[in-house]
Amino acid sequence: MAVILDGKQIAEKIRQEIKTETQKVIADNNKKPGLAVVIVGEDPASSIYVRNKEKAANEVGFFSVVERLEDTVTQEELLQVVKRLNQNDEIHGILVQLPLPKHIDEKEIINAIDYRKDVDGFHPLNAGALMVGDKGLVSCTPKGCIRLIKETGIEISGKKAVVVGRSNIVGKPVALLLLQESATVTICHSRTKDLAAELAAADIVVAAVGVPNLVKGAMIKEGAVVIDVGINRLEDGKLCGDVEFEEASKKAGYITPVPGGVGPLTIAMLLQNTLEAYKMAEIKL
Ligand code: NDP
């Protein structure tokens, strides 16, 4: 049976470390790390995510603001909010909660965020830095996936990793991070002919698809590390991942549950990125 990678517990440990470091940097610089979260509209899932981010930021001692805007906000008004936050010296990290309403050009908004405050790592300059291996802010969920894999103590270098999903926010960056760690990486997507054949040799699996139980237990290699990013709500209201958890647990060496796996790490990495952005701005690291 697989060891369950308890994301909640690991994230809690990271948050404690961030809290301790935050106290130190505040004492040294007389200024708190500041995180601004912008939310447009009343989407229930987004509202929960934003509340959790605000709570987590307050708990580690950050200055935290949430800008709540009506879903009738115009592109220009939203751009002005971002610009104002860019210029605010108290704010080191800016996160615009996605998805945005259909009438808003999401790309233009993300590109307007000062890349040094882009704690989601979605700005093309940060995505590009990851591509060429330069220092930059790395998006939170992919960063959390790597942290979870490292928690197993298993060496990533030389391993065969299969990432299922090629989105800009999870699949692609997680594949690049695995490559940076010297894994041999395969990226699968909706046109992949034989997912089972690709997964059969995978020492590390990262599933970021959004299809409940797409990755079957039978597809998992004996002893593999399985990271399930998917968050899917079933008809009975329960959450499940992209991996068939029970069956995969019988074959995997390590596996993340949903919920309680990758999700808590995403928030912990957001705090880490905010602290990093603070240090770059205030201590010029
Ligand atoms: P997207 O919808 O942007 O991307 C999904 C990817 O899965 C696409 O690349 C798509 O391929 C691929 N795909 C779809 N169907 C199949 C299939 N049958 N076989 C193989 N690949 C397939 O999703 P995201 O990357 O944004 O999110 C993925 C999941 O992760 C979602 O459940 C989301 O809720 C969750 N998530 C969780 C987070 C967390 O903090 N835990 C954070 C972010 C996301 P193609 O490109 O060909 O269409």
GROMACS .gro file of C-alpha atoms and ligand atoms in nm:
model
  333
    1MET     CA    1   0.000   0.000   0.000
    2ALA     CA    2   0.118   0.349  -0.086
    3VAL     CA    3   0.232   0.601   0.171
    4ILE     CA    4  -0.019   0.889   0.170
    5LEU     CA    5   0.151   1.225   0.115
    6ASP     CA    6  -0.035   1.437   0.369
    7GLY     CA    7  -0.045   1.779   0.203
    8LYS     CA    8  -0.209   1.943   0.502
    9GLN     CA    9   0.066   1.836   0.740
   10ILE     CA   10   0.348   1.926   0.500
   11ALA     CA   11   0.190   2.265   0.425
   12GLU     CA   12   0.153   2.334   0.796
   13LYS     CA   13   0.525   2.272   0.848
   14ILE     CA   14   0.609   2.511   0.562
   15ARG     CA   15   0.373   2.776   0.697
   16GLN     CA   16   0.540   2.758   1.038
   17GLU     CA   17   0.879   2.808   0.872
   18ILE     CA   18   0.740   3.108   0.680
   19LYS     CA   19   0.591   3.252   0.998
   20THR     CA   20   0.927   3.234   1.176
   21GLU     CA   21   1.108   3.391   0.882
   22THR     CA   22   0.842   3.660   0.851
   23GLN     CA   23   0.892   3.764   1.214
   24LYS     CA   24   1.262   3.795   1.145
   25VAL     CA   25   1.231   4.003   0.826
   26ILE     CA   26   0.975   4.233   0.990
   27ALA     CA   27   1.214   4.287   1.283
   28ASP     CA   28   1.501   4.360   1.044
   29ASN     CA   29   1.315   4.584   0.796
   30ASN     CA   30   1.032   4.726   1.001
   31LYS     CA   31   0.787   4.637   0.725
   32LYS     CA   32   0.548   4.348   0.670
   33PRO     CA   33   0.537   4.140   0.352
   34GLY     CA   34   0.213   4.247   0.179
   35LEU     CA   35  -0.018   4.033  -0.033
   36ALA     CA   36  -0.310   4.168  -0.237
   37VAL     CA   37  -0.571   3.933  -0.379
   38VAL     CA   38  -0.813   4.066  -0.640
   39ILE     CA   39  -1.142   3.885  -0.688
   40VAL     CA   40  -1.405   3.972  -0.945
   41GLY     CA   41  -1.762   3.848  -0.894
   42GLU     CA   42  -1.906   3.592  -0.655
   43ASP     CA   43  -1.799   3.253  -0.790
   44PRO     CA   44  -1.837   3.024  -0.484
   45ALA     CA   45  -1.518   2.818  -0.543
   46SER     CA   46  -1.311   3.133  -0.606
   47SER     CA   47  -1.454   3.298  -0.295
   48ILE     CA   48  -1.345   3.001  -0.081
   49TYR     CA   49  -0.996   3.001  -0.235
   50VAL     CA   50  -0.960   3.375  -0.173
   51ARG     CA   51  -1.079   3.348   0.188
   52ASN     CA   52  -0.828   3.068   0.249
   53LYS     CA   53  -0.546   3.272   0.096
   54GLU     CA   54  -0.634   3.578   0.305
   55LYS     CA   55  -0.653   3.370   0.623
   56ALA     CA   56  -0.320   3.199   0.550
   57ALA     CA   57  -0.150   3.535   0.480
   58ASN     CA   58  -0.277   3.681   0.808
   59GLU     CA   59  -0.171   3.373   1.005
   60VAL     CA   60   0.193   3.402   0.899
   61GLY     CA   61   0.195   3.774   0.983
   62PHE     CA   62   0.165   3.930   0.638
   63PHE     CA   63  -0.020   4.251   0.561
   64SER     CA   64  -0.309   4.129   0.349
   65VAL     CA   65  -0.573   4.304   0.142
   66VAL     CA   66  -0.855   4.165  -0.069
   67GLU     CA   67  -0.997   4.384  -0.346
   68ARG     CA   68  -1.351   4.261  -0.413
   69LEU     CA   69  -1.493   4.390  -0.740
   70GLU     CA   70  -1.837   4.352  -0.899
   71ASP     CA   71  -1.855   4.123  -1.202
   72THR     CA   72  -1.963   4.427  -1.403
   73VAL     CA   73  -1.617   4.583  -1.360
   74THR     CA   74  -1.468   4.703  -1.690
   75GLN     CA   75  -1.132   4.605  -1.832
   76GLU     CA   76  -1.006   4.959  -1.775
   77GLU     CA   77  -1.123   4.968  -1.411
   78LEU     CA   78  -0.957   4.634  -1.338
   79LEU     CA   79  -0.635   4.752  -1.506
   80GLN     CA   80  -0.641   5.060  -1.284
   81VAL     CA   81  -0.671   4.841  -0.971
   82VAL     CA   82  -0.368   4.637  -1.083
   83LYS     CA   83  -0.169   4.951  -1.162
   84ARG     CA   84  -0.253   5.099  -0.822
   85LEU     CA   85  -0.132   4.780  -0.650
   86ASN     CA   86   0.183   4.780  -0.865
   87GLN     CA   87   0.267   5.123  -0.728
   88ASN     CA   88   0.179   5.044  -0.366
   89ASP     CA   89   0.502   4.994  -0.166
   90GLU     CA   90   0.316   4.804   0.106
   91ILE     CA   91   0.222   4.533  -0.145
   92HIS     CA   92   0.485   4.279  -0.257
   93GLY     CA   93   0.259   4.016  -0.409
   94ILE     CA   94  -0.046   4.056  -0.633
   95LEU     CA   95  -0.275   3.771  -0.724
   96VAL     CA   96  -0.576   3.811  -0.951
   97GLN     CA   97  -0.805   3.516  -0.884
   98LEU     CA   98  -0.895   3.331  -1.204
   99PRO     CA   99  -1.119   3.272  -1.389
  100LEU     CA  100  -1.225   3.629  -1.472
  101PRO     CA  101  -1.564   3.710  -1.629
  102LYS     CA  102  -1.590   3.650  -2.004
  103HIS     CA  103  -1.586   4.021  -2.097
  104ILE     CA  104  -1.242   4.066  -1.936
  105ASP     CA  105  -0.923   3.999  -2.133
  106GLU     CA  106  -0.742   3.780  -1.879
  107LYS     CA  107  -0.407   3.793  -2.057
  108GLU     CA  108  -0.398   4.172  -2.059
  109ILE     CA  109  -0.469   4.181  -1.685
  110ILE     CA  110  -0.196   3.928  -1.601
  111ASN     CA  111   0.053   4.106  -1.826
  112ALA     CA  112  -0.026   4.431  -1.641
  113ILE     CA  113   0.091   4.291  -1.306
  114ASP     CA  114   0.446   4.400  -1.221
  115TYR     CA  115   0.636   4.071  -1.279
  116ARG     CA  116   0.826   4.126  -0.954
  117LYS     CA  117   0.492   4.109  -0.769
  118ASP     CA  118   0.346   3.826  -0.979
  119VAL     CA  119   0.325   3.567  -0.700
  120ASP     CA  120   0.111   3.338  -0.919
  121GLY     CA  121   0.401   3.315  -1.165
  122PHE     CA  122   0.169   3.359  -1.466
  123HIS     CA  123   0.334   3.670  -1.615
  124PRO     CA  124   0.517   3.587  -1.942
  125LEU     CA  125   0.846   3.713  -1.790
  126ASN     CA  126   0.818   3.461  -1.506
  127ALA     CA  127   0.697   3.182  -1.736
  128GLY     CA  128   0.990   3.266  -1.966
  129ALA     CA  129   1.238   3.267  -1.676
  130LEU     CA  130   1.124   2.915  -1.589
  131MET     CA  131   1.167   2.810  -1.952
  132VAL     CA  132   1.530   2.929  -1.972
  133GLY     CA  133   1.617   2.839  -1.613
  134ASP     CA  134   1.651   3.197  -1.481
  135LYS     CA  135   1.547   3.312  -1.135
  136GLY     CA  136   1.182   3.416  -1.122
  137LEU     CA  137   0.855   3.357  -0.942
  138VAL     CA  138   0.735   3.002  -1.011
  139SER     CA  139   0.362   2.930  -1.012
  140CYS     CA  140   0.233   2.789  -0.688
  141THR     CA  141   0.068   2.458  -0.778
  142PRO     CA  142   0.360   2.326  -0.989
  143LYS     CA  143   0.604   2.437  -0.720
  144GLY     CA  144   0.391   2.256  -0.461
  145CYS     CA  145   0.396   1.937  -0.671
  146ILE     CA  146   0.777   1.935  -0.674
  147ARG     CA  147   0.788   2.001  -0.301
  148LEU     CA  148   0.559   1.703  -0.241
  149ILE     CA  149   0.776   1.476  -0.458
  150LYS     CA  150   1.086   1.593  -0.266
  151GLU     CA  151   0.914   1.512   0.064
  152THR     CA  152   0.932   1.142  -0.033
  153GLY     CA  153   1.312   1.162  -0.026
  154ILE     CA  154   1.320   1.000  -0.369
  155GLU     CA  155   1.579   1.142  -0.609
  156ILE     CA  156   1.405   1.300  -0.913
  157SER     CA  157   1.719   1.307  -1.129
  158GLY     CA  158   1.720   1.031  -1.391
  159LYS     CA  159   1.362   0.921  -1.316
  160LYS     CA  160   1.094   0.890  -1.582
  161ALA     CA  161   0.817   1.141  -1.514
  162VAL     CA  162   0.484   1.158  -1.694
  163VAL     CA  163   0.272   1.473  -1.666
  164VAL     CA  164  -0.089   1.435  -1.777
  165GLY     CA  165  -0.220   1.778  -1.885
  166ARG     CA  166  -0.048   2.065  -2.068
  167SER     CA  167  -0.213   2.380  -1.933
  168ASN     CA  168  -0.006   2.694  -1.886
  169ILE     CA  169  -0.091   2.702  -1.516
  170VAL     CA  170  -0.011   2.343  -1.417
  171GLY     CA  171   0.093   2.089  -1.681
  172LYS     CA  172   0.360   2.285  -1.868
  173PRO     CA  173   0.530   2.449  -1.568
  174VAL     CA  174   0.535   2.125  -1.368
  175ALA     CA  175   0.695   1.949  -1.669
  176LEU     CA  176   0.961   2.223  -1.690
  177LEU     CA  177   1.033   2.198  -1.318
  178LEU     CA  178   1.073   1.820  -1.344
  179LEU     CA  179   1.308   1.874  -1.639
  180GLN     CA  180   1.505   2.123  -1.428
  181GLU     CA  181   1.539   1.846  -1.169
  182SER     CA  182   1.679   1.623  -1.448
  183ALA     CA  183   1.386   1.385  -1.486
  184THR     CA  184   1.308   1.243  -1.830
  185VAL     CA  185   0.973   1.405  -1.893
  186THR     CA  186   0.678   1.306  -2.110
  187ILE     CA  187   0.373   1.534  -2.138
  188CYS     CA  188   0.040   1.369  -2.219
  189HIS     CA  189  -0.281   1.548  -2.325
  190SER     CA  190  -0.616   1.488  -2.488
  191ARG     CA  191  -0.457   1.376  -2.816
  192THR     CA  192  -0.221   1.126  -2.653
  193LYS     CA  193  -0.289   0.792  -2.825
  194ASP     CA  194  -0.216   0.547  -2.543
  195LEU     CA  195  -0.206   0.698  -2.195
  196ALA     CA  196  -0.167   0.357  -2.029
  197ALA     CA  197   0.145   0.281  -2.235
  198GLU     CA  198   0.300   0.617  -2.140
  199LEU     CA  199   0.224   0.569  -1.770
  200ALA     CA  200   0.345   0.209  -1.756
  201ALA     CA  201   0.710   0.315  -1.720
  202ALA     CA  202   0.650   0.631  -1.511
  203ASP     CA  203   0.838   0.653  -1.179
  204ILE     CA  204   0.664   0.987  -1.118
  205VAL     CA  205   0.310   1.074  -1.231
  206VAL     CA  206   0.157   1.421  -1.210
  207ALA     CA  207  -0.209   1.428  -1.315
  208ALA     CA  208  -0.354   1.773  -1.391
  209VAL     CA  209  -0.651   1.711  -1.614
  210GLY     CA  210  -0.985   1.783  -1.449
  211VAL     CA  211  -1.143   1.447  -1.540
  212PRO     CA  212  -1.247   1.235  -1.241
  213ASN     CA  213  -1.056   0.906  -1.212
  214LEU     CA  214  -0.901   0.932  -1.559
  215VAL     CA  215  -0.578   0.769  -1.441
  216LYS     CA  216  -0.665   0.412  -1.347
  217GLY     CA  217  -0.489   0.217  -1.076
  218ALA     CA  218  -0.392  -0.045  -1.333
  219MET     CA  219  -0.194   0.217  -1.528
  220ILE     CA  220   0.037   0.296  -1.235
  221LYS     CA  221   0.384   0.140  -1.218
  222GLU     CA  222   0.464  -0.048  -0.899
  223GLY     CA  223   0.620   0.193  -0.646
  224ALA     CA  224   0.556   0.514  -0.845
  225VAL     CA  225   0.512   0.858  -0.687
  226VAL     CA  226   0.164   0.980  -0.783
  227ILE     CA  227   0.072   1.348  -0.751
  228ASP     CA  228  -0.295   1.420  -0.817
  229VAL     CA  229  -0.362   1.788  -0.893
  230GLY     CA  230  -0.720   1.741  -1.012
  231ILE     CA  231  -1.009   1.881  -0.813
  232ASN     CA  232  -1.338   1.746  -0.944
  233ARG     CA  233  -1.679   1.774  -0.782
  234LEU     CA  234  -1.893   1.464  -0.827
  235GLU     CA  235  -2.273   1.467  -0.850
  236ASP     CA  236  -2.303   1.365  -0.483
  237GLY     CA  237  -2.103   1.678  -0.392
  238LYS     CA  238  -1.786   1.488  -0.299
  239LEU     CA  239  -1.445   1.596  -0.428
  240CYS     CA  240  -1.220   1.361  -0.617
  241GLY     CA  241  -0.899   1.383  -0.814
  242ASP     CA  242  -0.792   1.272  -1.160
  243VAL     CA  243  -0.650   0.945  -1.025
  244GLU     CA  244  -0.850   0.642  -0.919
  245PHE     CA  245  -0.726   0.672  -0.561
  246GLU     CA  246  -0.813   0.334  -0.402
  247GLU     CA  247  -0.678   0.122  -0.685
  248ALA     CA  248  -0.373   0.342  -0.747
  249SER     CA  249  -0.285   0.325  -0.375
  250LYS     CA  250  -0.239  -0.049  -0.407
  251LYS     CA  251   0.041  -0.002  -0.661
  252ALA     CA  252   0.197   0.338  -0.595
  253GLY     CA  253   0.481   0.394  -0.350
  254TYR     CA  254   0.349   0.740  -0.256
  255ILE     CA  255   0.022   0.910  -0.345
  256THR     CA  256  -0.152   1.241  -0.269
  257PRO     CA  257  -0.518   1.240  -0.158
  258VAL     CA  258  -0.786   1.478  -0.290
  259PRO     CA  259  -0.868   1.687  -0.098
  260GLY     CA  260  -0.569   1.737   0.134
  261GLY     CA  261  -0.287   1.676  -0.112
  262VAL     CA  262  -0.174   1.940  -0.360
  263GLY     CA  263  -0.433   2.205  -0.259
  264PRO     CA  264  -0.276   2.302   0.078
  265LEU     CA  265   0.070   2.314  -0.085
  266THR     CA  266  -0.057   2.565  -0.341
  267ILE     CA  267  -0.142   2.811  -0.064
  268ALA     CA  268   0.187   2.746   0.120
  269MET     CA  269   0.379   2.818  -0.202
  270LEU     CA  270   0.183   3.142  -0.249
  271LEU     CA  271   0.307   3.255   0.093
  272GLN     CA  272   0.659   3.147   0.002
  273ASN     CA  273   0.645   3.343  -0.325
  274THR     CA  274   0.519   3.653  -0.143
  275LEU     CA  275   0.807   3.631   0.102
  276GLU     CA  276   1.047   3.585  -0.191
  277ALA     CA  277   0.902   3.890  -0.371
  278TYR     CA  278   0.935   4.088  -0.046
  279LYS     CA  279   1.298   3.990  -0.007
  280MET     CA  280   1.371   4.087  -0.369
  281ALA     CA  281   1.205   4.428  -0.318
  282GLU     CA  282   1.316   4.514   0.036
  283ILE     CA  283   1.644   4.330   0.086
  284LYS     CA  284   1.738   4.326  -0.286
  285LEU     CA  285   1.813   3.954  -0.280
  286NDP     P1  286  -0.711   2.267  -1.806
  286NDP     O1  287  -0.852   2.233  -1.840
  286NDP     O2  288  -0.656   2.399  -1.841
  286NDP     O3  289  -0.617   2.157  -1.873
  286NDP     C1  290  -0.649   2.021  -1.871
  286NDP     C2  291  -0.546   1.941  -1.950
  286NDP     O4  292  -0.584   1.804  -1.946
  286NDP     C3  293  -0.536   1.981  -2.097
  286NDP     O5  294  -0.402   1.994  -2.134
  286NDP     C4  295  -0.604   1.866  -2.170
  286NDP     O6  296  -0.549   1.838  -2.296
  286NDP     C5  297  -0.578   1.751  -2.078
  286NDP     N1  298  -0.678   1.645  -2.097
  286NDP     C6  299  -0.811   1.657  -2.103
  286NDP     N2  300  -0.870   1.539  -2.121
  286NDP     C7  301  -0.769   1.447  -2.128
  286NDP     C8  302  -0.764   1.307  -2.147
  286NDP     N3  303  -0.876   1.235  -2.165
  286NDP     N4  304  -0.644   1.247  -2.148
  286NDP     C9  305  -0.530   1.317  -2.130
  286NDP     N5  306  -0.529   1.453  -2.110
  286NDP    C10  307  -0.647   1.515  -2.110
  286NDP     O7  308  -0.696   2.235  -1.651
  286NDP     P2  309  -0.592   2.291  -1.541
  286NDP     O8  310  -0.454   2.250  -1.578
  286NDP     O9  311  -0.621   2.432  -1.513
  286NDP    O10  312  -0.639   2.208  -1.414
  286NDP    C11  313  -0.636   2.066  -1.412
  286NDP    C12  314  -0.701   2.018  -1.284
  286NDP    O11  315  -0.626   2.061  -1.173
  286NDP    C13  316  -0.844   2.069  -1.260
  286NDP    O12  317  -0.918   1.967  -1.197
  286NDP    C14  318  -0.824   2.184  -1.165
  286NDP    O13  319  -0.938   2.207  -1.084
  286NDP    C15  320  -0.709   2.134  -1.084
  286NDP     N6  321  -0.628   2.240  -1.022
  286NDP    C16  322  -0.594   2.225  -0.891
  286NDP    C17  323  -0.516   2.317  -0.826
  286NDP    C18  324  -0.478   2.293  -0.684
  286NDP    O14  325  -0.435   2.384  -0.617
  286NDP     N7  326  -0.488   2.171  -0.634
  286NDP    C19  327  -0.470   2.437  -0.895
  286NDP    C20  328  -0.501   2.441  -1.036
  286NDP    C21  329  -0.580   2.345  -1.095
  286NDP     P3  330  -0.556   1.939  -2.423
  286NDP    O15  331  -0.453   2.044  -2.396
  286NDP    O16  332  -0.522   1.851  -2.538
  286NDP    O17  333  -0.695   1.992  -2.425
   0.00000   0.00000   0.00000
